[in-house]
Coordinates of C-alpha atoms in Angstrom, one line a residue:
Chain A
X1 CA 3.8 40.7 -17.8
X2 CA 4.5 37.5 -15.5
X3 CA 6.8 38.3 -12.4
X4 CA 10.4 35.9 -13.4
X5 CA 11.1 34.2 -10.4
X6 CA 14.2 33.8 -7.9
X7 CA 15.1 30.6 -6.9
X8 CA 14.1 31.6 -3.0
X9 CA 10.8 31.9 -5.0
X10 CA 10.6 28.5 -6.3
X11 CA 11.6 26.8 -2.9
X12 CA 8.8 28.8 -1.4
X13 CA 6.3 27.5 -3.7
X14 CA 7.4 24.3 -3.9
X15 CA 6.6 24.4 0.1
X16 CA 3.6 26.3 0.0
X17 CA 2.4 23.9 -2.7
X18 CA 3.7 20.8 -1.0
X19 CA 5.3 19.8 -3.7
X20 CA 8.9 18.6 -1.5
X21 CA 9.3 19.1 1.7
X22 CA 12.4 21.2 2.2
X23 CA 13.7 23.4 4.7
X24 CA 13.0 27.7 4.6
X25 CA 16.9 27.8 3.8
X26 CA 17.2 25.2 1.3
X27 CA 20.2 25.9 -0.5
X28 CA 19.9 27.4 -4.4
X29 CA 21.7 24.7 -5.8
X30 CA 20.7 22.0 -3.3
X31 CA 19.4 19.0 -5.5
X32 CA 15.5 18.2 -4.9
X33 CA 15.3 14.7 -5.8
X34 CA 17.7 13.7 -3.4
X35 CA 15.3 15.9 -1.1
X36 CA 12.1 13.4 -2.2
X37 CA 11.0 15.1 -5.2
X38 CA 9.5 12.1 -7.9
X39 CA 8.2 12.4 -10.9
X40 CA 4.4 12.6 -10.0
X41 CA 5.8 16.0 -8.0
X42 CA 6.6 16.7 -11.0
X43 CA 3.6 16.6 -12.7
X44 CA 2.4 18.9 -9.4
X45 CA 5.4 21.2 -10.0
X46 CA 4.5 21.7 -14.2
X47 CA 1.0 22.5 -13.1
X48 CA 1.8 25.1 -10.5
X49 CA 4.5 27.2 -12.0
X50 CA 1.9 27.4 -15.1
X51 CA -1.0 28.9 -12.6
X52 CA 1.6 30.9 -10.6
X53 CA 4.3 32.5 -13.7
X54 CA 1.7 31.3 -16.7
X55 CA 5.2 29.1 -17.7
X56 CA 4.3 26.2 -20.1
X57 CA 7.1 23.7 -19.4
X58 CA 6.7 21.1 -22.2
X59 CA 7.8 17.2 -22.3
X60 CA 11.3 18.2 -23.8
X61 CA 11.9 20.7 -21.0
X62 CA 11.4 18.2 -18.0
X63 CA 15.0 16.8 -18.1
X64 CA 16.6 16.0 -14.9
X65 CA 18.9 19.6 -15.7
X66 CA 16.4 21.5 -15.8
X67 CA 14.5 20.8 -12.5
X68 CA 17.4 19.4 -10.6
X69 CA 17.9 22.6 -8.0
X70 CA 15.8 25.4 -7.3
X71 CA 18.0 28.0 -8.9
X72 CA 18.0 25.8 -12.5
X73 CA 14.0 25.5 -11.9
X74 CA 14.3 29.2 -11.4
X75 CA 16.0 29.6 -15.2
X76 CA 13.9 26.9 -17.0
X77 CA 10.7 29.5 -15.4
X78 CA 11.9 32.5 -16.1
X79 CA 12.7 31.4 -19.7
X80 CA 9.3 30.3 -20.3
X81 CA 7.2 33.1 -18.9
X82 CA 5.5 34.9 -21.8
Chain B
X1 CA -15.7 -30.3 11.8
X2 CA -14.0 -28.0 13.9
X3 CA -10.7 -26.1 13.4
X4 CA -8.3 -24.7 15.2
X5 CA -8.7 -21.2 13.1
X6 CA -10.3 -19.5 10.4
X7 CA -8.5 -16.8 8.4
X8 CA -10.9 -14.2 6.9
X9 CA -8.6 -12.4 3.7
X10 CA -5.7 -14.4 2.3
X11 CA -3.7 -11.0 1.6
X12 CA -0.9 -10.5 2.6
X13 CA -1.5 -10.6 6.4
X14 CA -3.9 -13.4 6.3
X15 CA -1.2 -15.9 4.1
X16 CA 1.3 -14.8 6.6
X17 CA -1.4 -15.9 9.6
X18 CA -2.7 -19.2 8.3
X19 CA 1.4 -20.2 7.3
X20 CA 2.5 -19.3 10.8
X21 CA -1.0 -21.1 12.6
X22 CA -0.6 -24.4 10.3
X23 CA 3.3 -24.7 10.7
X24 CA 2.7 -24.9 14.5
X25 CA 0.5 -27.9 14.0
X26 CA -2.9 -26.2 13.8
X27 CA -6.1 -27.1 11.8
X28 CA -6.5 -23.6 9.3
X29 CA -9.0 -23.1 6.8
X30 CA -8.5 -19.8 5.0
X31 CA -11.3 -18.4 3.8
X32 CA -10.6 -15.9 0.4
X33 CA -13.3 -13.9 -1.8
X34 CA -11.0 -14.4 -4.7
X35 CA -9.5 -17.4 -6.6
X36 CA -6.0 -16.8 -5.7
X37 CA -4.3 -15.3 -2.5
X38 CA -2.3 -12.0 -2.7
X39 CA -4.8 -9.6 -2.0
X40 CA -3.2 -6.1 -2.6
X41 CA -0.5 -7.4 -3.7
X42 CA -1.6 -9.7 -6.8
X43 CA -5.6 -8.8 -7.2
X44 CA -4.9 -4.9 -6.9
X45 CA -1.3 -5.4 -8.6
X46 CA 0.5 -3.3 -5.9
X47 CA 3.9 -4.2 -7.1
X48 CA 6.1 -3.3 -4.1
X49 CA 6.7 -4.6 -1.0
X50 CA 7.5 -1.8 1.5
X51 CA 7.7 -1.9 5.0
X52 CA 10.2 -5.0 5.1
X53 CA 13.5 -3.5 5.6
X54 CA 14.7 -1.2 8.4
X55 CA 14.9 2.8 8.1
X56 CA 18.0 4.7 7.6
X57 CA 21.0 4.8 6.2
X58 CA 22.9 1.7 5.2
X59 CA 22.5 -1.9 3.4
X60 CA 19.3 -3.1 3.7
X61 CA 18.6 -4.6 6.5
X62 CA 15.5 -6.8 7.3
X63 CA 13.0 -5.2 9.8
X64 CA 10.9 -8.1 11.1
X65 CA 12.5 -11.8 11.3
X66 CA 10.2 -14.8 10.1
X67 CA 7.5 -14.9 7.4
X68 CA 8.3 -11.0 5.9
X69 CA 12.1 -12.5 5.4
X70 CA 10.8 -15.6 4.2
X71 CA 8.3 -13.9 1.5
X72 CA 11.4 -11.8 0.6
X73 CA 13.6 -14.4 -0.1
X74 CA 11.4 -16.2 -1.9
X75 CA 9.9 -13.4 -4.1
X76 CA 14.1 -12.7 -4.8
X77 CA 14.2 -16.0 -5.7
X78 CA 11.1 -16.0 -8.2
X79 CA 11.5 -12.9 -10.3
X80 CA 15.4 -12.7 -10.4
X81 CA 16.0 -9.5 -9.2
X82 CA 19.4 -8.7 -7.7
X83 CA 17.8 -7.6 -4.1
X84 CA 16.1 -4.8 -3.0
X85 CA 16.6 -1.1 -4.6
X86 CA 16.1 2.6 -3.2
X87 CA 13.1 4.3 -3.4
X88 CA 13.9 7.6 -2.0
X89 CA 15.0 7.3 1.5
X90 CA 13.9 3.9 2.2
X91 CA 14.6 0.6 0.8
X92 CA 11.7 -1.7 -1.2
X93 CA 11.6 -5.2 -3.0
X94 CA 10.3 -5.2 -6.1
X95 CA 7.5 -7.9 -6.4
X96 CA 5.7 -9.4 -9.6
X97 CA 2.1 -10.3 -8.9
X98 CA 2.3 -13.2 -11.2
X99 CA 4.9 -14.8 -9.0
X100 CA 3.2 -13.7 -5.7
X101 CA 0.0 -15.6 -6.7
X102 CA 2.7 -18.9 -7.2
X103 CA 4.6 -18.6 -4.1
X104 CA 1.8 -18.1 -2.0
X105 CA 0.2 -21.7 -3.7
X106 CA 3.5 -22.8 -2.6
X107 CA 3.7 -22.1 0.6
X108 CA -0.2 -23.1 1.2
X109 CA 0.2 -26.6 -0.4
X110 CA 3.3 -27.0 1.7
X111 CA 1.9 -25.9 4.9
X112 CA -1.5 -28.1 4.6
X113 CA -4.1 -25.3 4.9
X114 CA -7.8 -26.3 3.7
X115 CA -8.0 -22.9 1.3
X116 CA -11.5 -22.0 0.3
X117 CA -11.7 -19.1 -2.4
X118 CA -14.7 -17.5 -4.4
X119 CA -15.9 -17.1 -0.6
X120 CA -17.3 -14.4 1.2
X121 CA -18.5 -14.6 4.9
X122 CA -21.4 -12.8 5.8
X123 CA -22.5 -13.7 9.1
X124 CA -20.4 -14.8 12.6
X125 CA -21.1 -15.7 16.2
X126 CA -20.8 -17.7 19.1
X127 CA -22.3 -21.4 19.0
X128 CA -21.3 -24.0 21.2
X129 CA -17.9 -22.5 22.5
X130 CA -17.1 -21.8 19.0
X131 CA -17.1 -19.9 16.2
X132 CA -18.9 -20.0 13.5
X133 CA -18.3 -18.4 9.9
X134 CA -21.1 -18.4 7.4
X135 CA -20.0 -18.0 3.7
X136 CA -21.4 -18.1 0.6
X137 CA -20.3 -19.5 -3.1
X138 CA -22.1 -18.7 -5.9
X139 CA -25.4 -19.0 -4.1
X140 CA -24.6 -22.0 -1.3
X141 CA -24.4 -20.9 2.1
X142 CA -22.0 -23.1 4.0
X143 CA -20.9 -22.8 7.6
X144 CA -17.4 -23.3 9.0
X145 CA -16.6 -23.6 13.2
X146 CA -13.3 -23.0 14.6
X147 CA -11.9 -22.2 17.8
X148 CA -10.5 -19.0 17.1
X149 CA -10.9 -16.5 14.3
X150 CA -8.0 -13.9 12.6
X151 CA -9.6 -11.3 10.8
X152 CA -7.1 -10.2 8.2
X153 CA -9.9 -8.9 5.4
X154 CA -8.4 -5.6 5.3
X155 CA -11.5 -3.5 5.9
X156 CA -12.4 -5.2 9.3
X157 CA -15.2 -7.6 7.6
X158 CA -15.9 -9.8 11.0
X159 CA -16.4 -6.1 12.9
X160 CA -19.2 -5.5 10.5
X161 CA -20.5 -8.9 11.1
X162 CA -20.6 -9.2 14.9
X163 CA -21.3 -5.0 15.4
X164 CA -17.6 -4.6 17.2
X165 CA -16.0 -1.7 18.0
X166 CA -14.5 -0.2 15.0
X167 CA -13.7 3.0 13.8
X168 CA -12.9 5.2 10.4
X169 CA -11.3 8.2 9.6
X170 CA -13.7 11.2 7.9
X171 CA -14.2 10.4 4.0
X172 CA -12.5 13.2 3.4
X173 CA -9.2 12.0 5.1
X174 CA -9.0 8.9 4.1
X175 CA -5.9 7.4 1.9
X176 CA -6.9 7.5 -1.5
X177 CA -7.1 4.2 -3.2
X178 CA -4.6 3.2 -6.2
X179 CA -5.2 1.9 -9.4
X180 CA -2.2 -0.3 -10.8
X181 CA -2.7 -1.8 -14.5
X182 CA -0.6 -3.5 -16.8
X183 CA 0.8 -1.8 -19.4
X184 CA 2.9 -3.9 -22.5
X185 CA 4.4 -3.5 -25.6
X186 CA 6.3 -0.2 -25.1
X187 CA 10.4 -0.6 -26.2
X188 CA 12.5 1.8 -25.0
X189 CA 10.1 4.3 -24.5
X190 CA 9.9 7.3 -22.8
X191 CA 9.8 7.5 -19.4
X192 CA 10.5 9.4 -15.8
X193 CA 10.3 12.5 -16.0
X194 CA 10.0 13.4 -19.8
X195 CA 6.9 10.9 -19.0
X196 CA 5.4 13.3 -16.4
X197 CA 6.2 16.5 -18.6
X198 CA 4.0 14.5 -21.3
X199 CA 1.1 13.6 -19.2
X200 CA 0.6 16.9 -18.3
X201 CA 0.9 18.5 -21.3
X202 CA -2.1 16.2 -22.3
X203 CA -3.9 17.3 -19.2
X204 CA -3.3 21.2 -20.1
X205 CA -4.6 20.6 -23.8
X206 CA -8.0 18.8 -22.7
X207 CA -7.0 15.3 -23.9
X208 CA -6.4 14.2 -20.9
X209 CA -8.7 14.5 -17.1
X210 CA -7.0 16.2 -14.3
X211 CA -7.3 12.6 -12.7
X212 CA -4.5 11.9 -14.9
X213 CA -2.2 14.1 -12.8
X214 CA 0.1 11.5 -10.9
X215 CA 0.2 8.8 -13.1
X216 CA 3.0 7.1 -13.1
X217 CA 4.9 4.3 -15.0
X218 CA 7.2 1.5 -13.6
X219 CA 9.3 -0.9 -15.4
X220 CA 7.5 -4.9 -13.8
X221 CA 10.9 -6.2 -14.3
X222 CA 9.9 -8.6 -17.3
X223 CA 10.9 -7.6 -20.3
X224 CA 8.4 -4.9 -21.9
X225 CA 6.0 -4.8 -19.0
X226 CA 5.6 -1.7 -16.9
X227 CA 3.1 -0.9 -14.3
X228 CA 1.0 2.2 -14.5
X229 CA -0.6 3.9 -10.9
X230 CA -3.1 6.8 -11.0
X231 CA -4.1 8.0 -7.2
X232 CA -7.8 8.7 -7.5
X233 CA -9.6 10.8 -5.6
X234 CA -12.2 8.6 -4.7
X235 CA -14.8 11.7 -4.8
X236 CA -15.7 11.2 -8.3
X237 CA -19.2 11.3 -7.4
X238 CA -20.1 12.1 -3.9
X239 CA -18.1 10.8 -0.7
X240 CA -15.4 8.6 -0.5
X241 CA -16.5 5.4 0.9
X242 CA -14.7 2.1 0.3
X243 CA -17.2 0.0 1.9
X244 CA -19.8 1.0 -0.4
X245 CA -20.1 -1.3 -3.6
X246 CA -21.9 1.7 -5.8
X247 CA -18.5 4.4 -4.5
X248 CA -16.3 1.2 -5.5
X249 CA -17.5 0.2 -8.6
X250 CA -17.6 3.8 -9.6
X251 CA -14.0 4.0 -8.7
X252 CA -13.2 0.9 -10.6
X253 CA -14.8 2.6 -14.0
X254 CA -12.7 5.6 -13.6
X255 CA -9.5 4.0 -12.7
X256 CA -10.1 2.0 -15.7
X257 CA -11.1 5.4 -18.2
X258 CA -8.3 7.1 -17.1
X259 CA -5.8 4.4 -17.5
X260 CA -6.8 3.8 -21.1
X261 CA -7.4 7.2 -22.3
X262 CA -4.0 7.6 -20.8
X263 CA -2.6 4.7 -23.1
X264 CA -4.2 5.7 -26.2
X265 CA -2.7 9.3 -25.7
X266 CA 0.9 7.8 -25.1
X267 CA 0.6 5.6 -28.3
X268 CA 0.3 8.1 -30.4
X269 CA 2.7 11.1 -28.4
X270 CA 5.3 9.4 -26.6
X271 CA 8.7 7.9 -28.4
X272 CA 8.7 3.5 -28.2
X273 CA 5.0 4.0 -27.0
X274 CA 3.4 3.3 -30.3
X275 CA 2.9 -0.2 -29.9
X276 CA 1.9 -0.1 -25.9
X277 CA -1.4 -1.6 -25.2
X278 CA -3.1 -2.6 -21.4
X279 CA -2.3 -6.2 -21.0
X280 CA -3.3 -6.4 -17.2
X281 CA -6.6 -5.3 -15.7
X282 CA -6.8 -5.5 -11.6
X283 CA -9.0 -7.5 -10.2
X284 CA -10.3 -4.6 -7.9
X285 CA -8.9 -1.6 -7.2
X286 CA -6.2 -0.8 -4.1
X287 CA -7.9 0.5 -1.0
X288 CA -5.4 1.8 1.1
X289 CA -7.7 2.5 4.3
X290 CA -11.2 1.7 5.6
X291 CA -12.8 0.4 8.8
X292 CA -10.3 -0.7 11.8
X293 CA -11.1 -3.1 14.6
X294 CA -10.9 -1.1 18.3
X295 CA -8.2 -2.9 19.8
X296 CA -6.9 -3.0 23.6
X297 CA -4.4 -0.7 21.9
X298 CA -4.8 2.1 19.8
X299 CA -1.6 3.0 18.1
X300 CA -1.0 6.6 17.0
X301 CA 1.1 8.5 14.7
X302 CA 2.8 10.1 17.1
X303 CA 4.4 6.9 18.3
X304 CA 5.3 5.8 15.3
X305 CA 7.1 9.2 14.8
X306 CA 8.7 9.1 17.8
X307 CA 9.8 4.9 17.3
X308 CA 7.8 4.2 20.5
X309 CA 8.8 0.7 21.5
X310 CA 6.4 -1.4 24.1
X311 CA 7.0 -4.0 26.5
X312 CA 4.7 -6.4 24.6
X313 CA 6.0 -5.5 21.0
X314 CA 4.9 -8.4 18.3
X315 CA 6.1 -6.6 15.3
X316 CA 8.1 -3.5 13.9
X317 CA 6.6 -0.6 11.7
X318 CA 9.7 0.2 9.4
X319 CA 8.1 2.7 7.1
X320 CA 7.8 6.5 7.3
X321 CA 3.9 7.5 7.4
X322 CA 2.6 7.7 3.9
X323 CA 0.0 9.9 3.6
X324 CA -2.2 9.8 0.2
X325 CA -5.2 11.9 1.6
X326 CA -5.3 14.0 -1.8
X327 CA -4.8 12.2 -5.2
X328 CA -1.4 14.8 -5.4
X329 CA 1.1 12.5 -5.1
X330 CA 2.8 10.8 -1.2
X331 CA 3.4 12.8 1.9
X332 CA 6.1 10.7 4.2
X333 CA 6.6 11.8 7.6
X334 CA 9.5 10.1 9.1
X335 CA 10.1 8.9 12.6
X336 CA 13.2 10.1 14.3
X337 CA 16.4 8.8 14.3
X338 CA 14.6 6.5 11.9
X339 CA 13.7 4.4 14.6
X340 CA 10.9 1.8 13.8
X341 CA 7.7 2.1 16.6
X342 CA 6.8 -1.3 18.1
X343 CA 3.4 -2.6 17.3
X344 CA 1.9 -4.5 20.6
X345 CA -0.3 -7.2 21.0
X346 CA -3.1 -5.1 21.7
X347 CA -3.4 -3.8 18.9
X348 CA -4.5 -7.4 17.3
X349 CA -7.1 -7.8 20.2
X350 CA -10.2 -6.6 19.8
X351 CA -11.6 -4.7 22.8
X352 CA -13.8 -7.7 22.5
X353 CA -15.1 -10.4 22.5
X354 CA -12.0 -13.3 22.8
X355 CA -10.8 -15.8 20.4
X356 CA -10.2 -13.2 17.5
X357 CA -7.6 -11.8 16.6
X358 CA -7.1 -8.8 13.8
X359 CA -3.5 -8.3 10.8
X360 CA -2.9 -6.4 8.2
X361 CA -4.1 -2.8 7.1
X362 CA -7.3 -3.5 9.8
X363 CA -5.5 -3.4 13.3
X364 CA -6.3 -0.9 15.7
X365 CA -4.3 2.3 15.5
X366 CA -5.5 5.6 14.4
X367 CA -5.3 7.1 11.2
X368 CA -2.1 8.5 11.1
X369 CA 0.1 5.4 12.2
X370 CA -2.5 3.1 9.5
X371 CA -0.3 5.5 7.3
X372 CA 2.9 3.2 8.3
X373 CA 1.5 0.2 9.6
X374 CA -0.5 -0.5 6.2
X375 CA 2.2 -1.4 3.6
X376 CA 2.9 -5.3 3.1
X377 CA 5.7 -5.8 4.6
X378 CA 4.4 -5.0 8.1
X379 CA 1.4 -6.7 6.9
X380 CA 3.5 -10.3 6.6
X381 CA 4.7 -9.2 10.6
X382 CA 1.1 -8.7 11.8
X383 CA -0.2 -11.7 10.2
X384 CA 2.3 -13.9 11.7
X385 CA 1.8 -12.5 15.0
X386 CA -2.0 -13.2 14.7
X387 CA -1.8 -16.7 13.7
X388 CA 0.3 -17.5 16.3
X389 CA -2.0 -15.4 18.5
X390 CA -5.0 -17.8 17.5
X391 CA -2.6 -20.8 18.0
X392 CA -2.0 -20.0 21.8
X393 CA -5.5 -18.9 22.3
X394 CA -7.2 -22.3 20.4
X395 CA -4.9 -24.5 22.7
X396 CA -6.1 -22.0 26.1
X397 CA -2.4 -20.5 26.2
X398 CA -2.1 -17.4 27.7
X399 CA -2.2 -15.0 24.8
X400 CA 0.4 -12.6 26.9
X401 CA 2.9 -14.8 26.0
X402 CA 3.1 -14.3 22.7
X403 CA 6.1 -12.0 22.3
X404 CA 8.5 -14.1 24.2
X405 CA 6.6 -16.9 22.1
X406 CA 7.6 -15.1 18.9
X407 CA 11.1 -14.6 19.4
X408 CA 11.6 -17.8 20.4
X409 CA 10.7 -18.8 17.8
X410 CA 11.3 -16.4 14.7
X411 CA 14.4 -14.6 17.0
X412 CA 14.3 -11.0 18.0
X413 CA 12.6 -7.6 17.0
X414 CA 15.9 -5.9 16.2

């Protein structure tokens, strides 16, 4: 069983990962592509919450709601982890 | 016959050099390896101009006066777009390469320059007070003299020539190259993000490579065109090297197997893909970084970070440092305050010998600030510099003067 992530969590990876550049206390529902995030992060981010949760995020799942703040990335993770 | 100077490279920096040197009254041949002049920004299809506008909040406002404000305008003026657009934190203009290769015809025929393409120097030095430029076309050697000499080939050619001092970052550290290609035919297709969520899903079940990962579509601005960009990692076999033909022509058969295997999996997955085909091959791949001339000055990261200015400032660096050491996507680093660092004339002198002068991505500064000072818009800045560098130093002007020179003439640095 896959550990569901918190959205302190996902701005910790996204960090550690270099995926955006954020501060240790980025706000939950701070929005990341005002923070840099692009869509060839994006492509980075799909990839690592696979290796780290083993969540698939498909093409119909990357919508701008669903990755928009680290407490929706948060949901769209914890609702793909097997 | 002698001229005043010879321009190696008709890039960016190099166009922006001979323009400045002929418009104050000098001879200029430009010397260019391909049959059009562009460089990054129409034979590797780099279809941004960054760099040209300052940092921070607010309209856009242009960074360096002169021949970057002149290529703005007219690039504005060719494709139609309404002015420049947002790209994160920083402002860009959105070029075509199709119209870049026009303008800059334009603004050669205009300006007199004797412009020699499908030429490529291979040996320099001294002869008679002068310098002297071998090339070779298609098998003839010819030789061309000139008084001074602007090196503006990107990868510091005439250092290789005459042994100067030159350095390079670590294989492993240097910017990865791009590879831009033409895509057509898509209507109203997918895109952004849903894109990206595609592309990997490819990657995860084995249709796509992993060098697919950061490959990423933008709209050209004609109708049905996009743009496609995949970092590479420039390892594929072996060091990165981009001044080694067998590491570059490797890199041109990857960029070129990943961009179509990339197509072909859109055209049959993506919605409005299904009728997208590769209209556009580059000419070469985008090398972001290679060999630097050793300059008087060295300029470093940390001064662009901290928007250094200098007493002898000839140009502005008005973009963050964008780091693309892994094929993961950009790193920026931005200066404080959003200042813009000052680029000084020693950085276009080489520590030796006189009468050349160095633009573009090859001037001296170290690694970290090449990560600012690369882009094309500072490129235009350097280049103008330089050829009014060679002017002064072909006529036996002091070469000290040229800031105060420059803003006489093109106005002030901010």
């Amino acid at each position: 069983m896959n550990q569901v992530p918190t959205a302190e969590n996902v701005v910790e990876m996204l960090r550690d990962e270099g995926i955006a550049e954020l501060a240790v206390d980025f706000p939950a529902d701070g929005n990341l592509f005002d923070a840099g995030m692009d869509s060839m992060a994006v492509m980075q981010l799909i990839v690592v919450a696979e290796e780290r949760f083993g969540a698939v995020i498909g093409p119909a799942d990357a919508g701008r709601e669903n990755l928009e703040t680290p407490a929706a990335l948060a949901r769209l993770i914890a609702s793909k982890v097997p | 016959m002698s001229r005043d100077v010879i321009v190696l490279g008709a890039g960016s920096a190099g166009l922006a050099a001979a323009v400045t040197a002929a418009r104050e009254g000098a001879q200029v041949t430009l010397l260019e390896r391909h049959g059009y002049a562009g460089g990054m920004g129409t034979a590797s299809l780099v279809h941004t101009f960054c760099g040209l506008y300052r940092m921070g909040e607010g309209p856009p406002v242009m960074a360096n006066p002169g021949f970057p404000a002149e290529m703005a305008g007219r690039m504005l003026a060719s494709t139609g777009d309404g002015g420049p657009v947002k790209m994160g934190r920083v402002w860009v203009l959105r070029q075509h390469p199709v119209d870049f290769v026009r303008i800059a015809d334009e603004l050669l025929r205009e300006s007199g320059i004797e412009v020699i393409y499908h030429a490529e120097a291979f040996k320099a030095g001294r002869e008679g007070g002068l310098w002297a430029v071998d090339y070779a076309c298609r098998g003839q050697i010819r030789r061309l003299e000139g008084k001074t000499v602007v090196d503006a080939s990107g990868d510091a050619v005439l250092a290789g020539l005459l042994d100067g001092a030159s350095y390079q970052a670590e294989p492993a550290k240097l910017q990865r190259p791009a590879y831009v290609f033409g895509v057509q035919g898509v209507i109203e297709g997918e895109q952004g993000l849903a894109l990206a969520g595609r592309i990997v899903d490819g990657i995860r079940r084995g249709v796509l490579s992993q060098a697919a990962l950061g490959l990423h579509f933008r709209a050209s601005g004609r109708a049905g065109e996009l743009f496609g960009t995949i970092d590479l990692s420039g390892a594929e076999e072996g060091d990165y090297d981009p001044l080694d033909g067998a590491c570059l022509s490797r890199l041109e058969e990857v960029g070129r197997s990943v961009a179509g295997a990339a197509v072909d999996f859109l055209k049959g997955e993506a919605g409005g893909w299904g009728g997208a085909y590769i209209s556009h091959w580059p000419v070469r791949a985008g090398v972001r970084e290679s060999r630097r001339w050793q300059g008087r000055y060295r300029l470093t990261g940390d001064e662009v970070l901290g928007g250094v200015r200098h007493a002898d400032d000839i140009a502005l660096a008005a973009w963050p440092l964008e780091f693309r050491e892994t094929n993961r996507g950009p790193k920026l680093r931005y200066p404080d305050g959003d200042r813009a660092a000052g680029i000084p004339l020693g950085c276009l002198q080489p520590v030796a010998p006189e009468g050349i002068f160095t633009a573009g991505r090859c001037i001296s500064c170290d690694h970290d600030a090449q990560a600012s000072v690369r882009v094309m818009g500072t490129c235009f800045a350097t280049g103008q510099a330089a050829g009014l560098a060679a002017v002064l130093a072909a006529r036996g002007e002091p070469v000290e003067g040229l800031p105060a020179r420059l803003e006489a003439r093109f106005g002030p640095l901010e």
